[in-house]
Amino acid sequence: MGTELDNSLLEDILAQVRPLIGRGKVADYIPALAEVSPDHLGIAVCTTKGEIFRAGDANTRFSIQSISKVLSLTLALTRYQESEIWQRVGKEPSGQPFNSLVQLELEQGKPRNPFINPGALVVCDMLQTRLTAPKQRMLEVVRQLAGSADLNYDRHVARSEFDHSDRNAAIAYLMKSFGNFDNDVITVLHTYFHYCALRMSCEELARTFVYLANKGHPLGNEQPLIDARQARQINAMMVTSGMYDGAGEFAYRVGMPGKSGVGGGIIAIVPGEMCIAVWSPELDAAGNSLAGIAALELLAQRIGRSIF
Ligand SMILES: NC(=O)CC[C@H](N)C(=O)O
């Protein structure tokens, strides 16, 4: 075991990683994301008992981007048989950038996993089929999980991504050409971009995703969102695919299931114990938060946690 977890430990960790700001690059392929100041740095922890620890900009909301891919998969698991999902999307790491088209063509339009863009687009296509109002439903679920009734989409970010959607549109149309996409591409892109444009703080993220540390049980809720086995399976896929082409490095340095977004957020899970959320907008070459990974690495060392 290591140092006890408290707010001052988190403050200390942020002070240690702050000098890394300036070494990464804020995502600019979605212009609205480039408007965010690179100086933000926040961390929050939510334990399965509901204790919250925080430091820095833990309560500032930002665009969660691909962290939403975990939420869309979770929602799909509540609406579909598992076999229906896994016949359309795989469970293997891609070893490619999150928005790559190459593998998708070679593998007949079946995405490697639900955490790269093609996989998440297929999952959103499935949600579009089964939910009458997929954007509204997601908001209800996330507001409930985070305990924040005023959580919302950042329409400016969603619009900006829609205006620069050629690559994601190409991915969706390619899958449609292989028969792995049922709904209107533009409609599904719209849903997907809104999910990515959810604005949440580290504290809200840590509360929201603690169900993955708690056998599928959201905070303060007797009813599980998904079952314990499914929570374990999502964690396993986060280890292999949650950080794209940086998954190996992240497993090596941090040793926890993690999921990143190009807004600079990362969630990490210590099964049975806690969810940690970090935010620093500058990214490394794989599109993961540079200082965010460093903060998680330090925290894992200081509290002596790893799943390995
Ligand atoms: N890795 C990410 O966060 C990418 C999400 C982003 N909305 C995209 O589709 O490109």
PDB file of C-alpha atoms and ligand atoms in Angstrom:
ATOM      1  CA  MET A   1       0.000   0.000   0.000  1.00  0.00           C
ATOM      2  CA  GLY A   2       1.101   3.587  -0.370  1.00  0.00           C
ATOM      3  CA  THR A   3       0.278   7.089   0.821  1.00  0.00           C
ATOM      4  CA  GLU A   4      -3.270   7.796   1.920  1.00  0.00           C
ATOM      5  CA  LEU A   5      -5.460   9.446  -0.672  1.00  0.00           C
ATOM      6  CA  ASP A   6      -6.511  13.003   0.203  1.00  0.00           C
ATOM      7  CA  ASN A   7      -6.854  16.437  -1.393  1.00  0.00           C
ATOM      8  CA  SER A   8      -3.323  17.481  -0.499  1.00  0.00           C
ATOM      9  CA  LEU A   9      -1.867  14.411  -2.226  1.00  0.00           C
ATOM     10  CA  LEU A  10      -3.764  15.420  -5.365  1.00  0.00           C
ATOM     11  CA  GLU A  11      -2.526  19.039  -5.037  1.00  0.00           C
ATOM     12  CA  ASP A  12       0.982  17.734  -4.735  1.00  0.00           C
ATOM     13  CA  ILE A  13       0.667  15.595  -7.849  1.00  0.00           C
ATOM     14  CA  LEU A  14      -0.689  18.511  -9.897  1.00  0.00           C
ATOM     15  CA  ALA A  15       2.227  20.697  -8.760  1.00  0.00           C
ATOM     16  CA  GLN A  16       4.634  18.015  -9.959  1.00  0.00           C
ATOM     17  CA  VAL A  17       3.092  17.620 -13.417  1.00  0.00           C
ATOM     18  CA  ARG A  18       2.330  21.303 -14.083  1.00  0.00           C
ATOM     19  CA  PRO A  19       5.793  21.882 -15.647  1.00  0.00           C
ATOM     20  CA  LEU A  20       4.762  19.474 -18.440  1.00  0.00           C
ATOM     21  CA  ILE A  21       2.275  22.049 -19.728  1.00  0.00           C
ATOM     22  CA  GLY A  22       3.786  23.391 -22.941  1.00  0.00           C
ATOM     23  CA  ARG A  23       5.156  20.017 -24.061  1.00  0.00           C
ATOM     24  CA  GLY A  24       1.961  18.774 -25.742  1.00  0.00           C
ATOM     25  CA  LYS A  25      -0.478  20.180 -28.266  1.00  0.00           C
ATOM     26  CA  VAL A  26      -4.142  21.121 -27.837  1.00  0.00           C
ATOM     27  CA  ALA A  27      -6.332  19.350 -30.433  1.00  0.00           C
ATOM     28  CA  ASP A  28      -7.043  21.739 -33.280  1.00  0.00           C
ATOM     29  CA  TYR A  29      -8.633  19.513 -35.929  1.00  0.00           C
ATOM     30  CA  ILE A  30     -11.905  20.468 -34.230  1.00  0.00           C
ATOM     31  CA  PRO A  31     -11.505  24.294 -34.235  1.00  0.00           C
ATOM     32  CA  ALA A  32     -13.684  24.867 -31.166  1.00  0.00           C
ATOM     33  CA  LEU A  33     -11.348  22.682 -29.084  1.00  0.00           C
ATOM     34  CA  ALA A  34      -8.364  24.855 -30.033  1.00  0.00           C
ATOM     35  CA  GLU A  35     -10.042  27.770 -28.234  1.00  0.00           C
ATOM     36  CA  VAL A  36      -9.511  26.100 -24.844  1.00  0.00           C
ATOM     37  CA  SER A  37      -6.647  27.455 -22.719  1.00  0.00           C
ATOM     38  CA  PRO A  38      -3.809  24.902 -22.380  1.00  0.00           C
ATOM     39  CA  ASP A  39      -3.194  25.920 -18.761  1.00  0.00           C
ATOM     40  CA  HIS A  40      -6.075  24.010 -17.224  1.00  0.00           C
ATOM     41  CA  LEU A  41      -5.165  21.169 -14.921  1.00  0.00           C
ATOM     42  CA  GLY A  42      -7.601  19.249 -12.758  1.00  0.00           C
ATOM     43  CA  ILE A  43      -8.040  15.931 -10.995  1.00  0.00           C
ATOM     44  CA  ALA A  44     -10.871  14.309  -9.040  1.00  0.00           C
ATOM     45  CA  VAL A  45     -11.379  10.928  -7.442  1.00  0.00           C
ATOM     46  CA  CYS A  46     -14.682   9.306  -6.521  1.00  0.00           C
ATOM     47  CA  THR A  47     -14.516   6.174  -4.382  1.00  0.00           C
ATOM     48  CA  THR A  48     -17.094   3.398  -4.461  1.00  0.00           C
ATOM     49  CA  LYS A  49     -18.209   4.654  -1.032  1.00  0.00           C
ATOM     50  CA  GLY A  50     -18.954   8.065  -2.533  1.00  0.00           C
ATOM     51  CA  GLU A  51     -16.034  10.018  -1.068  1.00  0.00           C
ATOM     52  CA  ILE A  52     -14.752  12.749  -3.375  1.00  0.00           C
ATOM     53  CA  PHE A  53     -11.219  14.156  -3.495  1.00  0.00           C
ATOM     54  CA  ARG A  54     -10.219  16.949  -5.827  1.00  0.00           C
ATOM     55  CA  ALA A  55      -7.527  19.441  -6.812  1.00  0.00           C
ATOM     56  CA  GLY A  56      -6.951  22.166  -9.404  1.00  0.00           C
ATOM     57  CA  ASP A  57      -9.662  22.737 -12.023  1.00  0.00           C
ATOM     58  CA  ALA A  58     -11.654  19.715 -10.837  1.00  0.00           C
ATOM     59  CA  ASN A  59     -14.944  21.571 -11.179  1.00  0.00           C
ATOM     60  CA  THR A  60     -14.434  23.244 -14.557  1.00  0.00           C
ATOM     61  CA  ARG A  61     -16.397  21.615 -17.362  1.00  0.00           C
ATOM     62  CA  PHE A  62     -14.739  20.625 -20.626  1.00  0.00           C
ATOM     63  CA  SER A  63     -15.544  18.609 -23.730  1.00  0.00           C
ATOM     64  CA  ILE A  64     -15.340  14.924 -22.812  1.00  0.00           C
ATOM     65  CA  GLN A  65     -14.965  13.817 -26.452  1.00  0.00           C
ATOM     66  CA  SER A  66     -14.099  10.110 -26.734  1.00  0.00           C
ATOM     67  CA  ILE A  67     -14.687   9.397 -23.059  1.00  0.00           C
ATOM     68  CA  SER A  68     -18.337   9.390 -24.218  1.00  0.00           C
ATOM     69  CA  LYS A  69     -17.596   6.180 -26.172  1.00  0.00           C
ATOM     70  CA  VAL A  70     -17.752   4.308 -22.852  1.00  0.00           C
ATOM     71  CA  LEU A  71     -21.178   5.794 -22.160  1.00  0.00           C
ATOM     72  CA  SER A  72     -22.565   4.907 -25.585  1.00  0.00           C
ATOM     73  CA  LEU A  73     -21.333   1.316 -25.222  1.00  0.00           C
ATOM     74  CA  THR A  74     -22.876   1.113 -21.748  1.00  0.00           C
ATOM     75  CA  LEU A  75     -26.180   2.417 -23.065  1.00  0.00           C
ATOM     76  CA  ALA A  76     -26.071  -0.077 -25.952  1.00  0.00           C
ATOM     77  CA  LEU A  77     -25.523  -2.922 -23.472  1.00  0.00           C
ATOM     78  CA  THR A  78     -28.799  -1.927 -21.789  1.00  0.00           C
ATOM     79  CA  ARG A  79     -30.694  -2.091 -25.100  1.00  0.00           C
ATOM     80  CA  TYR A  80     -29.132  -4.987 -27.038  1.00  0.00           C
ATOM     81  CA  GLN A  81     -28.090  -8.589 -26.545  1.00  0.00           C
ATOM     82  CA  GLU A  82     -24.305  -8.696 -26.272  1.00  0.00           C
ATOM     83  CA  SER A  83     -24.057 -10.964 -29.340  1.00  0.00           C
ATOM     84  CA  GLU A  84     -25.881  -8.348 -31.444  1.00  0.00           C
ATOM     85  CA  ILE A  85     -23.235  -5.769 -30.541  1.00  0.00           C
ATOM     86  CA  TRP A  86     -20.193  -8.002 -31.024  1.00  0.00           C
ATOM     87  CA  GLN A  87     -21.231  -9.198 -34.431  1.00  0.00           C
ATOM     88  CA  ARG A  88     -20.933  -5.594 -35.644  1.00  0.00           C
ATOM     89  CA  VAL A  89     -17.865  -4.420 -33.722  1.00  0.00           C
ATOM     90  CA  GLY A  90     -14.809  -6.315 -32.437  1.00  0.00           C
ATOM     91  CA  LYS A  91     -12.958  -6.389 -29.111  1.00  0.00           C
ATOM     92  CA  GLU A  92      -9.380  -6.174 -30.329  1.00  0.00           C
ATOM     93  CA  PRO A  93      -6.928  -3.280 -30.046  1.00  0.00           C
ATOM     94  CA  SER A  94      -6.469  -1.464 -33.328  1.00  0.00           C
ATOM     95  CA  GLY A  95      -2.858  -0.288 -33.084  1.00  0.00           C
ATOM     96  CA  GLN A  96      -3.980   2.622 -35.298  1.00  0.00           C
ATOM     97  CA  PRO A  97      -5.011   6.236 -34.745  1.00  0.00           C
ATOM     98  CA  PHE A  98      -8.603   6.623 -33.503  1.00  0.00           C
ATOM     99  CA  ASN A  99      -9.868   7.972 -36.823  1.00  0.00           C
ATOM    100  CA  SER A 100      -7.997   5.683 -39.214  1.00  0.00           C
ATOM    101  CA  LEU A 101      -9.775   4.274 -42.278  1.00  0.00           C
ATOM    102  CA  VAL A 102      -7.144   1.802 -43.492  1.00  0.00           C
ATOM    103  CA  GLN A 103      -7.965  -1.164 -41.263  1.00  0.00           C
ATOM    104  CA  LEU A 104     -11.689  -0.663 -41.761  1.00  0.00           C
ATOM    105  CA  GLU A 105     -11.383  -1.189 -45.512  1.00  0.00           C
ATOM    106  CA  LEU A 106      -9.187  -4.272 -45.068  1.00  0.00           C
ATOM    107  CA  GLU A 107     -11.556  -5.757 -42.497  1.00  0.00           C
ATOM    108  CA  GLN A 108     -14.796  -5.320 -44.462  1.00  0.00           C
ATOM    109  CA  GLY A 109     -16.256  -2.472 -42.445  1.00  0.00           C
ATOM    110  CA  LYS A 110     -16.158  -4.180 -39.024  1.00  0.00           C
ATOM    111  CA  PRO A 111     -14.371  -1.853 -36.568  1.00  0.00           C
ATOM    112  CA  ARG A 112     -11.754  -3.386 -34.273  1.00  0.00           C
ATOM    113  CA  ASN A 113     -13.357  -2.125 -31.038  1.00  0.00           C
ATOM    114  CA  PRO A 114     -16.024   0.279 -29.703  1.00  0.00           C
ATOM    115  CA  PHE A 115     -13.488   2.878 -28.506  1.00  0.00           C
ATOM    116  CA  ILE A 116     -12.132   3.987 -31.871  1.00  0.00           C
ATOM    117  CA  ASN A 117     -14.288   6.300 -33.986  1.00  0.00           C
ATOM    118  CA  PRO A 118     -15.626   3.601 -36.376  1.00  0.00           C
ATOM    119  CA  GLY A 119     -16.627   1.408 -33.422  1.00  0.00           C
ATOM    120  CA  ALA A 120     -18.331   4.250 -31.595  1.00  0.00           C
ATOM    121  CA  LEU A 121     -20.161   5.269 -34.781  1.00  0.00           C
ATOM    122  CA  VAL A 122     -21.537   1.724 -35.158  1.00  0.00           C
ATOM    123  CA  VAL A 123     -22.644   1.785 -31.512  1.00  0.00           C
ATOM    124  CA  CYS A 124     -24.343   5.179 -32.095  1.00  0.00           C
ATOM    125  CA  ASP A 125     -26.018   3.724 -35.185  1.00  0.00           C
ATOM    126  CA  MET A 126     -27.406   0.932 -32.995  1.00  0.00           C
ATOM    127  CA  LEU A 127     -28.619   3.446 -30.389  1.00  0.00           C
ATOM    128  CA  GLN A 128     -30.290   5.459 -33.148  1.00  0.00           C
ATOM    129  CA  THR A 129     -32.266   2.340 -34.078  1.00  0.00           C
ATOM    130  CA  ARG A 130     -33.476   1.468 -30.561  1.00  0.00           C
ATOM    131  CA  LEU A 131     -33.893   4.868 -28.872  1.00  0.00           C
ATOM    132  CA  THR A 132     -36.556   7.323 -29.941  1.00  0.00           C
ATOM    133  CA  ALA A 133     -34.524  10.339 -28.772  1.00  0.00           C
ATOM    134  CA  PRO A 134     -30.874   9.214 -28.390  1.00  0.00           C
ATOM    135  CA  LYS A 135     -29.496  12.662 -27.506  1.00  0.00           C
ATOM    136  CA  GLN A 136     -32.130  13.309 -24.858  1.00  0.00           C
ATOM    137  CA  ARG A 137     -31.790   9.798 -23.414  1.00  0.00           C
ATOM    138  CA  MET A 138     -28.014  10.146 -23.055  1.00  0.00           C
ATOM    139  CA  LEU A 139     -28.447  13.464 -21.251  1.00  0.00           C
ATOM    140  CA  GLU A 140     -30.892  11.886 -18.802  1.00  0.00           C
ATOM    141  CA  VAL A 141     -28.521   8.993 -18.092  1.00  0.00           C
ATOM    142  CA  VAL A 142     -25.466  11.202 -17.594  1.00  0.00           C
ATOM    143  CA  ARG A 143     -27.269  13.786 -15.476  1.00  0.00           C
ATOM    144  CA  GLN A 144     -28.422  10.981 -13.206  1.00  0.00           C
ATOM    145  CA  LEU A 145     -24.982   9.329 -12.982  1.00  0.00           C
ATOM    146  CA  ALA A 146     -23.124  12.589 -12.401  1.00  0.00           C
ATOM    147  CA  GLY A 147     -25.737  13.954 -10.015  1.00  0.00           C
ATOM    148  CA  SER A 148     -25.843  17.213 -12.010  1.00  0.00           C
ATOM    149  CA  ALA A 149     -29.202  18.239 -13.412  1.00  0.00           C
ATOM    150  CA  ASP A 150     -27.697  21.052 -15.506  1.00  0.00           C
ATOM    151  CA  LEU A 151     -25.217  18.948 -17.484  1.00  0.00           C
ATOM    152  CA  ASN A 152     -25.482  19.649 -21.185  1.00  0.00           C
ATOM    153  CA  TYR A 153     -23.994  19.424 -24.651  1.00  0.00           C
ATOM    154  CA  ASP A 154     -21.669  22.161 -25.860  1.00  0.00           C
ATOM    155  CA  ARG A 155     -23.501  23.095 -29.040  1.00  0.00           C
ATOM    156  CA  HIS A 156     -20.599  25.225 -30.270  1.00  0.00           C
ATOM    157  CA  VAL A 157     -18.236  22.217 -30.115  1.00  0.00           C
ATOM    158  CA  ALA A 158     -20.803  19.876 -31.696  1.00  0.00           C
ATOM    159  CA  ARG A 159     -21.381  22.377 -34.522  1.00  0.00           C
ATOM    160  CA  SER A 160     -17.643  22.870 -35.034  1.00  0.00           C
ATOM    161  CA  GLU A 161     -17.099  19.130 -35.317  1.00  0.00           C
ATOM    162  CA  PHE A 162     -20.037  18.809 -37.676  1.00  0.00           C
ATOM    163  CA  ASP A 163     -18.488  21.483 -39.898  1.00  0.00           C
ATOM    164  CA  HIS A 164     -15.248  19.455 -40.022  1.00  0.00           C
ATOM    165  CA  SER A 165     -16.702  15.985 -40.202  1.00  0.00           C
ATOM    166  CA  ASP A 166     -15.286  14.694 -43.492  1.00  0.00           C
ATOM    167  CA  ARG A 167     -13.209  11.933 -41.957  1.00  0.00           C
ATOM    168  CA  ASN A 168     -15.899  10.649 -39.592  1.00  0.00           C
ATOM    169  CA  ALA A 169     -18.425  10.852 -42.432  1.00  0.00           C
ATOM    170  CA  ALA A 170     -16.051   8.860 -44.662  1.00  0.00           C
ATOM    171  CA  ILE A 171     -15.737   6.221 -41.918  1.00  0.00           C
ATOM    172  CA  ALA A 172     -19.522   5.953 -41.577  1.00  0.00           C
ATOM    173  CA  TYR A 173     -20.150   5.778 -45.335  1.00  0.00           C
ATOM    174  CA  LEU A 174     -17.439   3.139 -45.729  1.00  0.00           C
ATOM    175  CA  MET A 175     -19.165   1.009 -43.092  1.00  0.00           C
ATOM    176  CA  LYS A 176     -22.510   1.595 -44.812  1.00  0.00           C
ATOM    177  CA  SER A 177     -20.998   0.340 -48.076  1.00  0.00           C
ATOM    178  CA  PHE A 178     -20.160  -2.906 -46.266  1.00  0.00           C
ATOM    179  CA  GLY A 179     -23.685  -3.162 -44.818  1.00  0.00           C
ATOM    180  CA  ASN A 180     -22.588  -2.336 -41.264  1.00  0.00           C
ATOM    181  CA  PHE A 181     -24.583   0.878 -40.817  1.00  0.00           C
ATOM    182  CA  ASP A 182     -28.375   1.051 -40.809  1.00  0.00           C
ATOM    183  CA  ASN A 183     -29.428   4.651 -40.247  1.00  0.00           C
ATOM    184  CA  ASP A 184     -28.921   7.916 -42.094  1.00  0.00           C
ATOM    185  CA  VAL A 185     -25.219   8.804 -41.747  1.00  0.00           C
ATOM    186  CA  ILE A 186     -25.786  12.510 -41.106  1.00  0.00           C
ATOM    187  CA  THR A 187     -28.322  11.801 -38.356  1.00  0.00           C
ATOM    188  CA  VAL A 188     -25.962   9.399 -36.570  1.00  0.00           C
ATOM    189  CA  LEU A 189     -22.980  11.767 -36.937  1.00  0.00           C
ATOM    190  CA  HIS A 190     -25.111  14.434 -35.315  1.00  0.00           C
ATOM    191  CA  THR A 191     -25.806  12.157 -32.334  1.00  0.00           C
ATOM    192  CA  TYR A 192     -22.152  11.057 -32.094  1.00  0.00           C
ATOM    193  CA  PHE A 193     -20.829  14.646 -32.156  1.00  0.00           C
ATOM    194  CA  HIS A 194     -23.253  15.643 -29.438  1.00  0.00           C
ATOM    195  CA  TYR A 195     -22.147  12.766 -27.222  1.00  0.00           C
ATOM    196  CA  CYS A 196     -18.509  13.857 -27.758  1.00  0.00           C
ATOM    197  CA  ALA A 197     -19.523  17.450 -26.962  1.00  0.00           C
ATOM    198  CA  LEU A 198     -20.874  16.616 -23.488  1.00  0.00           C
ATOM    199  CA  ARG A 199     -19.420  19.181 -21.087  1.00  0.00           C
ATOM    200  CA  MET A 200     -18.396  17.683 -17.770  1.00  0.00           C
ATOM    201  CA  SER A 201     -15.919  18.402 -14.996  1.00  0.00           C
ATOM    202  CA  CYS A 202     -13.397  15.934 -13.544  1.00  0.00           C
ATOM    203  CA  GLU A 203     -15.591  15.591 -10.473  1.00  0.00           C
ATOM    204  CA  GLU A 204     -18.654  14.821 -12.591  1.00  0.00           C
ATOM    205  CA  LEU A 205     -16.676  12.314 -14.656  1.00  0.00           C
ATOM    206  CA  ALA A 206     -15.348  10.558 -11.559  1.00  0.00           C
ATOM    207  CA  ARG A 207     -18.884  10.249 -10.127  1.00  0.00           C
ATOM    208  CA  THR A 208     -20.335   9.146 -13.450  1.00  0.00           C
ATOM    209  CA  PHE A 209     -17.876   6.347 -14.139  1.00  0.00           C
ATOM    210  CA  VAL A 210     -17.538   4.953 -10.630  1.00  0.00           C
ATOM    211  CA  TYR A 211     -20.026   2.227 -11.725  1.00  0.00           C
ATOM    212  CA  LEU A 212     -17.089   0.628 -13.561  1.00  0.00           C
ATOM    213  CA  ALA A 213     -15.238   0.334 -10.240  1.00  0.00           C
ATOM    214  CA  ASN A 214     -18.380  -0.814  -8.456  1.00  0.00           C
ATOM    215  CA  LYS A 215     -19.576  -3.907 -10.361  1.00  0.00           C
ATOM    216  CA  GLY A 216     -21.922  -1.831 -12.524  1.00  0.00           C
ATOM    217  CA  HIS A 217     -23.588   0.022  -9.611  1.00  0.00           C
ATOM    218  CA  PRO A 218     -23.803   3.812  -9.979  1.00  0.00           C
ATOM    219  CA  LEU A 219     -23.221   5.907  -6.894  1.00  0.00           C
ATOM    220  CA  GLY A 220     -26.031   5.622  -4.355  1.00  0.00           C
ATOM    221  CA  ASN A 221     -28.095   3.365  -6.565  1.00  0.00           C
ATOM    222  CA  GLU A 222     -29.191  -0.152  -5.671  1.00  0.00           C
ATOM    223  CA  GLN A 223     -30.072  -0.848  -9.294  1.00  0.00           C
ATOM    224  CA  PRO A 224     -27.034  -1.738 -11.395  1.00  0.00           C
ATOM    225  CA  LEU A 225     -26.691   0.029 -14.748  1.00  0.00           C
ATOM    226  CA  ILE A 226     -24.953  -3.014 -16.239  1.00  0.00           C
ATOM    227  CA  ASP A 227     -24.034  -6.275 -14.516  1.00  0.00           C
ATOM    228  CA  ALA A 228     -20.707  -6.975 -12.792  1.00  0.00           C
ATOM    229  CA  ARG A 229     -19.468  -9.138 -15.642  1.00  0.00           C
ATOM    230  CA  GLN A 230     -20.203  -6.405 -18.197  1.00  0.00           C
ATOM    231  CA  ALA A 231     -18.405  -3.804 -16.059  1.00  0.00           C
ATOM    232  CA  ARG A 232     -15.382  -6.114 -15.953  1.00  0.00           C
ATOM    233  CA  GLN A 233     -15.543  -6.586 -19.718  1.00  0.00           C
ATOM    234  CA  ILE A 234     -15.654  -2.824 -20.359  1.00  0.00           C
ATOM    235  CA  ASN A 235     -12.650  -2.383 -18.064  1.00  0.00           C
ATOM    236  CA  ALA A 236     -10.793  -5.082 -20.010  1.00  0.00           C
ATOM    237  CA  MET A 237     -11.468  -3.307 -23.296  1.00  0.00           C
ATOM    238  CA  MET A 238     -10.384  -0.005 -21.777  1.00  0.00           C
ATOM    239  CA  VAL A 239      -7.036  -1.626 -20.939  1.00  0.00           C
ATOM    240  CA  THR A 240      -6.515  -2.887 -24.485  1.00  0.00           C
ATOM    241  CA  SER A 241      -8.137  -0.053 -26.469  1.00  0.00           C
ATOM    242  CA  GLY A 242      -9.065   2.913 -24.278  1.00  0.00           C
ATOM    243  CA  MET A 243      -5.946   4.907 -25.082  1.00  0.00           C
ATOM    244  CA  TYR A 244      -5.695   4.015 -28.801  1.00  0.00           C
ATOM    245  CA  ASP A 245      -2.129   3.569 -29.930  1.00  0.00           C
ATOM    246  CA  GLY A 246      -0.935   4.621 -26.478  1.00  0.00           C
ATOM    247  CA  ALA A 247      -2.671   1.713 -24.678  1.00  0.00           C
ATOM    248  CA  GLY A 248       0.536  -0.269 -24.143  1.00  0.00           C
ATOM    249  CA  GLU A 249       2.405   2.708 -22.751  1.00  0.00           C
ATOM    250  CA  PHE A 250      -0.533   3.598 -20.489  1.00  0.00           C
ATOM    251  CA  ALA A 251      -0.785   0.022 -19.133  1.00  0.00           C
ATOM    252  CA  TYR A 252       2.948   0.112 -18.482  1.00  0.00           C
ATOM    253  CA  ARG A 253       3.017   3.511 -16.778  1.00  0.00           C
ATOM    254  CA  VAL A 254      -0.378   3.668 -15.045  1.00  0.00           C
ATOM    255  CA  GLY A 255      -1.630   0.082 -14.879  1.00  0.00           C
ATOM    256  CA  MET A 256      -5.366   0.839 -14.834  1.00  0.00           C
ATOM    257  CA  PRO A 257      -8.220   0.651 -17.342  1.00  0.00           C
ATOM    258  CA  GLY A 258      -8.399   4.121 -18.894  1.00  0.00           C
ATOM    259  CA  LYS A 259     -10.280   6.103 -21.507  1.00  0.00           C
ATOM    260  CA  SER A 260      -9.142   9.367 -23.009  1.00  0.00           C
ATOM    261  CA  GLY A 261     -10.703  12.110 -25.097  1.00  0.00           C
ATOM    262  CA  VAL A 262      -9.119  14.753 -27.323  1.00  0.00           C
ATOM    263  CA  GLY A 263     -10.535  17.425 -25.006  1.00  0.00           C
ATOM    264  CA  GLY A 264      -7.679  16.363 -22.686  1.00  0.00           C
ATOM    265  CA  GLY A 265      -9.714  14.327 -20.207  1.00  0.00           C
ATOM    266  CA  ILE A 266      -8.909  10.793 -19.049  1.00  0.00           C
ATOM    267  CA  ILE A 267     -10.863   8.490 -16.746  1.00  0.00           C
ATOM    268  CA  ALA A 268      -9.108   5.615 -14.989  1.00  0.00           C
ATOM    269  CA  ILE A 269     -10.601   2.816 -12.916  1.00  0.00           C
ATOM    270  CA  VAL A 270      -9.292   1.019  -9.842  1.00  0.00           C
ATOM    271  CA  PRO A 271     -11.742  -1.912  -9.730  1.00  0.00           C
ATOM    272  CA  GLY A 272     -13.509  -2.234  -6.384  1.00  0.00           C
ATOM    273  CA  GLU A 273     -12.142   1.112  -5.209  1.00  0.00           C
ATOM    274  CA  MET A 274     -12.411   4.274  -7.261  1.00  0.00           C
ATOM    275  CA  CYS A 275     -12.685   6.205 -10.487  1.00  0.00           C
ATOM    276  CA  ILE A 276     -10.114   8.923 -11.161  1.00  0.00           C
ATOM    277  CA  ALA A 277     -10.637  11.716 -13.709  1.00  0.00           C
ATOM    278  CA  VAL A 278      -7.908  14.088 -14.892  1.00  0.00           C
ATOM    279  CA  TRP A 279      -7.912  16.994 -17.313  1.00  0.00           C
ATOM    280  CA  SER A 280      -5.116  18.834 -19.104  1.00  0.00           C
ATOM    281  CA  PRO A 281      -5.887  19.900 -22.683  1.00  0.00           C
ATOM    282  CA  GLU A 282      -2.473  19.364 -24.291  1.00  0.00           C
ATOM    283  CA  LEU A 283      -2.157  15.976 -25.996  1.00  0.00           C
ATOM    284  CA  ASP A 284       0.683  13.613 -26.891  1.00  0.00           C
ATOM    285  CA  ALA A 285       1.187  12.106 -30.354  1.00  0.00           C
ATOM    286  CA  ALA A 286      -1.434   9.392 -29.751  1.00  0.00           C
ATOM    287  CA  GLY A 287      -4.072  12.020 -28.844  1.00  0.00           C
ATOM    288  CA  ASN A 288      -4.002  11.407 -25.073  1.00  0.00           C
ATOM    289  CA  SER A 289      -3.542  14.095 -22.405  1.00  0.00           C
ATOM    290  CA  LEU A 290       0.186  14.393 -21.776  1.00  0.00           C
ATOM    291  CA  ALA A 291       0.124  15.837 -18.258  1.00  0.00           C
ATOM    292  CA  GLY A 292      -3.003  13.793 -17.515  1.00  0.00           C
ATOM    293  CA  ILE A 293      -1.138  10.515 -18.029  1.00  0.00           C
ATOM    294  CA  ALA A 294       1.765  11.806 -15.920  1.00  0.00           C
ATOM    295  CA  ALA A 295      -0.639  12.697 -13.098  1.00  0.00           C
ATOM    296  CA  LEU A 296      -2.241   9.248 -13.196  1.00  0.00           C
ATOM    297  CA  GLU A 297       1.178   7.606 -13.239  1.00  0.00           C
ATOM    298  CA  LEU A 298       2.223   9.539 -10.132  1.00  0.00           C
ATOM    299  CA  LEU A 299      -1.054   8.863  -8.357  1.00  0.00           C
ATOM    300  CA  ALA A 300      -0.832   5.123  -9.098  1.00  0.00           C
ATOM    301  CA  GLN A 301       2.680   5.087  -7.637  1.00  0.00           C
ATOM    302  CA  ARG A 302       1.856   7.200  -4.601  1.00  0.00           C
ATOM    303  CA  ILE A 303      -1.215   5.211  -3.537  1.00  0.00           C
ATOM    304  CA  GLY A 304       0.321   1.907  -4.656  1.00  0.00           C
ATOM    305  CA  ARG A 305      -2.413   0.791  -7.031  1.00  0.00           C
ATOM    306  CA  SER A 306      -2.275  -1.169 -10.289  1.00  0.00           C
ATOM    307  CA  ILE A 307      -4.407  -3.939 -11.717  1.00  0.00           C
ATOM    308  CA  PHE A 308      -1.273  -5.864 -12.656  1.00  0.00           C
TER     309      PHE A 308
HETATM  310  N1  LIG B   1     -10.256  10.746 -29.591  1.00  0.00           N
HETATM  311  C1  LIG B   1     -11.289  11.543 -29.541  1.00  0.00           C
HETATM  312  O1  LIG B   1     -11.611  12.101 -28.499  1.00  0.00           O
HETATM  313  C2  LIG B   1     -11.948  11.800 -30.862  1.00  0.00           C
HETATM  314  C3  LIG B   1     -13.350  12.286 -30.738  1.00  0.00           C
HETATM  315  C4  LIG B   1     -13.707  13.294 -31.781  1.00  0.00           C
HETATM  316  N2  LIG B   1     -15.040  13.767 -31.523  1.00  0.00           N
HETATM  317  C5  LIG B   1     -13.602  12.717 -33.165  1.00  0.00           C
HETATM  318  O2  LIG B   1     -14.496  12.090 -33.619  1.00  0.00           O
HETATM  319  O3  LIG B   1     -12.626  12.872 -33.845  1.00  0.00           O
END
